Amino acid sequence: MCNPNDDQSASAAPEQNDVHPDDFPWHIGVCDAHCHPTDTMSSIASIGSMRARALTIMATRSQDQDLVASSAAKNPIRDRSVLGSPAKQDTPDKIVPAFGWHPWFSHQLYDDTEASTPGPSSSPETAEQHKTEHYRAVLSPQPDDAFIASLPDPIPLSTFIADTRQRVLDAGTALVGEVGLDKAFRLPWPWGKRDAAGTAAEHTAEADADANAPPSRDETLTPGGREGRTLSPHHVKMAQQMRVLRAQLRLAGELGVAVSIHGVQAHGVLFDALAALWKGHEREVVSRKKQKMVATGAEDFSSSSEDEGEEGWGDDGGNDVPSRPKVKEKKAYKPKPFPPRVCLHSFSGSPQMMQQYLNPAIPVETFFSFSTAINLSTAGGESRFADVVRACPDDRLLVESDLHCAGQEMDRVLEDISRRVCAIKGWPLEEGLARIRRNYEEFIFG
Ligand SMILES: [Zn+2]
């Protein structure tokens, strides 16, 4: 359970904030590649006193886009050079925002980019009819009228994409996320419609007084999430999830920004969705033998000529990190139909699936991030964890909390996952953390 108030005393005296053992080298710069603290807005103030160097904060639905934007605007990370140095005391530069629409909410958007999908006209009856038809088309099994009435009016996909484009541009340094595909998720029942056992219950004064009353909202949490509600049988059809995902991946390709991706029980379809976008843009891969026949340093055959000297949008262009061996000449980003870099967050696929993304012909740099909250939450996940971390290339590994509340607990799980991956990789802690931080710089800035 989140209790951001735990941090109140620590924020007043940073020197006494040493809840972690002194042997953890926070000064190297620990960067959370994926988290949701705007779900608990009261915790945002504690970010300044956290030990983590950077938080990549995801937006997921209509209710959190502005919260992520405003939180980042107060504590923005403007360029890669700051990640290896301590955060400023007064205005801590700690947040990289990500703007996106999560697959759990993908039914709330309707694709107005296809001629066959008419939108609602101005009359309320037509709007109501459009809403009903839309939700019947994208949800399975088809919901009844009462369930549809509990859902918000759907938003045009083109409006969301235009808003997201503007948010990313306004933020300076930003990602697209959280986006993705999820075959396991089901929509929660509306508030007050079901009790914890999933049986029908009327939301009346008597029921509220009853111990079995339907759960009521926690007003401290940003609305729109599941918040412990039981799940209905309704899920969002994969075709609808795909439409919403594709539009966002294309936007990231247009802007040249990285994407944070959620994939649950959908690793194959997720790969296929990305592959369909980069089709025709594969890199020319030249065999090692052929490379040896060419004079050393004449050309980098691992990347296509159109990628030479590229940089992600959002890099200020003047802050190369000395430790990076390949400092390329900076050129303007050329829009493409696929993002330059993606991170598969809390990656739960197999080493074989990971390998698919590492084919050198693929023109997308894929990173894999790991969290204690997801990767180590089940016995099955824990048993696979070491093999997957070992299979992950050293320069593509990231860590994350995936928590919905900032503060000491977020630091604690970041320390935990960092220690675990360094141990599995056999990296001394300082060296490992520096490596992961450089990977984060590459993921965000390219
Ligand atoms: Zn997430």
PDB file of N, CA and C in Angstrom, residues 277-315:
ATOM      1  N   LEU A 277       5.299  -2.554 -39.279  1.00  0.00           N
ATOM      2  CA  LEU A 277       5.618  -1.136 -39.469  1.00  0.00           C
ATOM      3  C   LEU A 277       7.023  -0.931 -40.040  1.00  0.00           C
ATOM      4  N   TRP A 278       7.969  -1.793 -39.637  1.00  0.00           N
ATOM      5  CA  TRP A 278       9.340  -1.578 -40.150  1.00  0.00           C
ATOM      6  C   TRP A 278       9.589  -2.346 -41.456  1.00  0.00           C
ATOM      7  N   LYS A 279       8.612  -3.099 -41.921  1.00  0.00           N
ATOM      8  CA  LYS A 279       8.770  -3.875 -43.159  1.00  0.00           C
ATOM      9  C   LYS A 279       9.213  -2.958 -44.309  1.00  0.00           C
ATOM     10  N   GLY A 280      10.242  -3.391 -44.995  1.00  0.00           N
ATOM     11  CA  GLY A 280      10.770  -2.580 -46.089  1.00  0.00           C
ATOM     12  C   GLY A 280      11.857  -1.608 -45.651  1.00  0.00           C
ATOM     13  N   HIS A 281      12.046  -1.493 -44.327  1.00  0.00           N
ATOM     14  CA  HIS A 281      13.075  -0.583 -43.801  1.00  0.00           C
ATOM     15  C   HIS A 281      14.205  -1.354 -43.111  1.00  0.00           C
ATOM     16  N   GLU A 282      14.263  -2.673 -43.311  1.00  0.00           N
ATOM     17  CA  GLU A 282      15.270  -3.482 -42.620  1.00  0.00           C
ATOM     18  C   GLU A 282      16.679  -3.005 -42.966  1.00  0.00           C
ATOM     19  N   ARG A 283      17.572  -3.206 -42.006  1.00  0.00           N
ATOM     20  CA  ARG A 283      18.961  -2.823 -42.233  1.00  0.00           C
ATOM     21  C   ARG A 283      19.664  -3.878 -43.067  1.00  0.00           C
ATOM     22  N   GLU A 284      20.618  -3.422 -43.838  1.00  0.00           N
ATOM     23  CA  GLU A 284      21.435  -4.355 -44.597  1.00  0.00           C
ATOM     24  C   GLU A 284      22.421  -4.993 -43.619  1.00  0.00           C
ATOM     25  N   VAL A 285      22.405  -6.304 -43.557  1.00  0.00           N
ATOM     26  CA  VAL A 285      23.323  -6.979 -42.646  1.00  0.00           C
ATOM     27  C   VAL A 285      24.393  -7.680 -43.475  1.00  0.00           C
ATOM     28  N   VAL A 286      25.629  -7.322 -43.214  1.00  0.00           N
ATOM     29  CA  VAL A 286      26.745  -7.889 -43.958  1.00  0.00           C
ATOM     30  C   VAL A 286      27.469  -8.877 -43.052  1.00  0.00           C
ATOM     31  N   SER A 287      27.821 -10.016 -43.578  1.00  0.00           N
ATOM     32  CA  SER A 287      28.464 -11.040 -42.759  1.00  0.00           C
ATOM     33  C   SER A 287      29.819 -10.557 -42.242  1.00  0.00           C
ATOM     34  N   ARG A 288      30.246 -11.137 -41.105  1.00  0.00           N
ATOM     35  CA  ARG A 288      31.545 -10.762 -40.523  1.00  0.00           C
ATOM     36  C   ARG A 288      32.682 -10.985 -41.507  1.00  0.00           C
ATOM     37  N   LYS A 289      32.554 -12.082 -42.253  1.00  0.00           N
ATOM     38  CA  LYS A 289      33.615 -12.427 -43.202  1.00  0.00           C
ATOM     39  C   LYS A 289      33.763 -11.307 -44.238  1.00  0.00           C
ATOM     40  N   LYS A 290      32.611 -10.844 -44.733  1.00  0.00           N
ATOM     41  CA  LYS A 290      32.629  -9.796 -45.745  1.00  0.00           C
ATOM     42  C   LYS A 290      33.145  -8.483 -45.147  1.00  0.00           C
ATOM     43  N   GLN A 291      32.751  -8.248 -43.859  1.00  0.00           N
ATOM     44  CA  GLN A 291      33.218  -7.021 -43.207  1.00  0.00           C
ATOM     45  C   GLN A 291      34.737  -6.987 -43.123  1.00  0.00           C
ATOM     46  N   LYS A 292      35.337  -8.185 -42.850  1.00  0.00           N
ATOM     47  CA  LYS A 292      36.791  -8.249 -42.708  1.00  0.00           C
ATOM     48  C   LYS A 292      37.489  -7.925 -44.016  1.00  0.00           C
ATOM     49  N   MET A 293      36.772  -8.169 -45.123  1.00  0.00           N
ATOM     50  CA  MET A 293      37.380  -7.918 -46.422  1.00  0.00           C
ATOM     51  C   MET A 293      37.434  -6.420 -46.728  1.00  0.00           C
ATOM     52  N   VAL A 294      36.670  -5.659 -45.947  1.00  0.00           N
ATOM     53  CA  VAL A 294      36.639  -4.210 -46.170  1.00  0.00           C
ATOM     54  C   VAL A 294      37.597  -3.562 -45.184  1.00  0.00           C
ATOM     55  N   ALA A 295      38.234  -2.520 -45.581  1.00  0.00           N
ATOM     56  CA  ALA A 295      39.192  -1.841 -44.693  1.00  0.00           C
ATOM     57  C   ALA A 295      38.538  -1.479 -43.369  1.00  0.00           C
ATOM     58  N   THR A 296      39.259  -1.706 -42.264  1.00  0.00           N
ATOM     59  CA  THR A 296      38.724  -1.449 -40.938  1.00  0.00           C
ATOM     60  C   THR A 296      38.303   0.012 -40.809  1.00  0.00           C
ATOM     61  N   GLY A 297      37.108   0.206 -40.270  1.00  0.00           N
ATOM     62  CA  GLY A 297      36.646   1.566 -40.006  1.00  0.00           C
ATOM     63  C   GLY A 297      36.103   2.288 -41.219  1.00  0.00           C
ATOM     64  N   ALA A 298      36.100   1.592 -42.380  1.00  0.00           N
ATOM     65  CA  ALA A 298      35.622   2.275 -43.576  1.00  0.00           C
ATOM     66  C   ALA A 298      34.129   2.559 -43.482  1.00  0.00           C
ATOM     67  N   GLU A 299      33.398   1.605 -42.918  1.00  0.00           N
ATOM     68  CA  GLU A 299      31.954   1.775 -42.869  1.00  0.00           C
ATOM     69  C   GLU A 299      31.381   0.891 -41.779  1.00  0.00           C
ATOM     70  N   ASP A 300      30.301   1.299 -41.195  1.00  0.00           N
ATOM     71  CA  ASP A 300      29.608   0.475 -40.205  1.00  0.00           C
ATOM     72  C   ASP A 300      28.494  -0.264 -40.926  1.00  0.00           C
ATOM     73  N   PHE A 301      28.729  -1.562 -41.173  1.00  0.00           N
ATOM     74  CA  PHE A 301      27.762  -2.328 -41.945  1.00  0.00           C
ATOM     75  C   PHE A 301      26.550  -2.757 -41.133  1.00  0.00           C
ATOM     76  N   SER A 302      26.585  -2.516 -39.847  1.00  0.00           N
ATOM     77  CA  SER A 302      25.469  -2.980 -39.030  1.00  0.00           C
ATOM     78  C   SER A 302      24.281  -2.027 -39.101  1.00  0.00           C
ATOM     79  N   SER A 303      24.469  -0.873 -39.704  1.00  0.00           N
ATOM     80  CA  SER A 303      23.333   0.028 -39.802  1.00  0.00           C
ATOM     81  C   SER A 303      23.214   0.551 -41.223  1.00  0.00           C
ATOM     82  N   SER A 304      22.012   0.878 -41.608  1.00  0.00           N
ATOM     83  CA  SER A 304      21.804   1.351 -42.964  1.00  0.00           C
ATOM     84  C   SER A 304      22.301   2.783 -43.082  1.00  0.00           C
ATOM     85  N   SER A 305      22.575   3.176 -44.320  1.00  0.00           N
ATOM     86  CA  SER A 305      23.133   4.504 -44.512  1.00  0.00           C
ATOM     87  C   SER A 305      22.147   5.588 -44.080  1.00  0.00           C
ATOM     88  N   GLU A 306      20.828   5.304 -44.176  1.00  0.00           N
ATOM     89  CA  GLU A 306      19.872   6.348 -43.816  1.00  0.00           C
ATOM     90  C   GLU A 306      19.877   6.618 -42.310  1.00  0.00           C
ATOM     91  N   ASP A 307      20.448   5.702 -41.525  1.00  0.00           N
ATOM     92  CA  ASP A 307      20.481   5.916 -40.080  1.00  0.00           C
ATOM     93  C   ASP A 307      21.728   6.663 -39.623  1.00  0.00           C
ATOM     94  N   GLU A 308      22.689   6.839 -40.499  1.00  0.00           N
ATOM     95  CA  GLU A 308      23.940   7.445 -40.085  1.00  0.00           C
ATOM     96  C   GLU A 308      23.725   8.831 -39.486  1.00  0.00           C
ATOM     97  N   GLY A 309      24.312   9.036 -38.344  1.00  0.00           N
ATOM     98  CA  GLY A 309      24.279  10.362 -37.754  1.00  0.00           C
ATOM     99  C   GLY A 309      22.937  10.797 -37.216  1.00  0.00           C
ATOM    100  N   GLU A 310      22.012   9.853 -37.076  1.00  0.00           N
ATOM    101  CA  GLU A 310      20.704  10.262 -36.570  1.00  0.00           C
ATOM    102  C   GLU A 310      20.706  10.465 -35.073  1.00  0.00           C
ATOM    103  N   GLU A 311      19.744  11.214 -34.646  1.00  0.00           N
ATOM    104  CA  GLU A 311      19.555  11.364 -33.214  1.00  0.00           C
ATOM    105  C   GLU A 311      18.064  11.426 -32.968  1.00  0.00           C
ATOM    106  N   GLY A 312      17.680  11.084 -31.741  1.00  0.00           N
ATOM    107  CA  GLY A 312      16.271  11.183 -31.394  1.00  0.00           C
ATOM    108  C   GLY A 312      15.894  12.641 -31.213  1.00  0.00           C
ATOM    109  N   TRP A 313      14.646  12.960 -31.532  1.00  0.00           N
ATOM    110  CA  TRP A 313      14.133  14.296 -31.258  1.00  0.00           C
ATOM    111  C   TRP A 313      14.207  14.486 -29.769  1.00  0.00           C
ATOM    112  N   GLY A 314      14.554  15.598 -29.273  1.00  0.00           N
ATOM    113  CA  GLY A 314      14.579  15.789 -27.828  1.00  0.00           C
ATOM    114  C   GLY A 314      15.997  15.902 -27.308  1.00  0.00           C
ATOM    115  N   ASP A 315      16.980  15.414 -28.054  1.00  0.00           N
ATOM    116  CA  ASP A 315      18.360  15.645 -27.645  1.00  0.00           C
ATOM    117  C   ASP A 315      18.675  17.101 -27.984  1.00  0.00           C
TER     118      ASP A 315
END
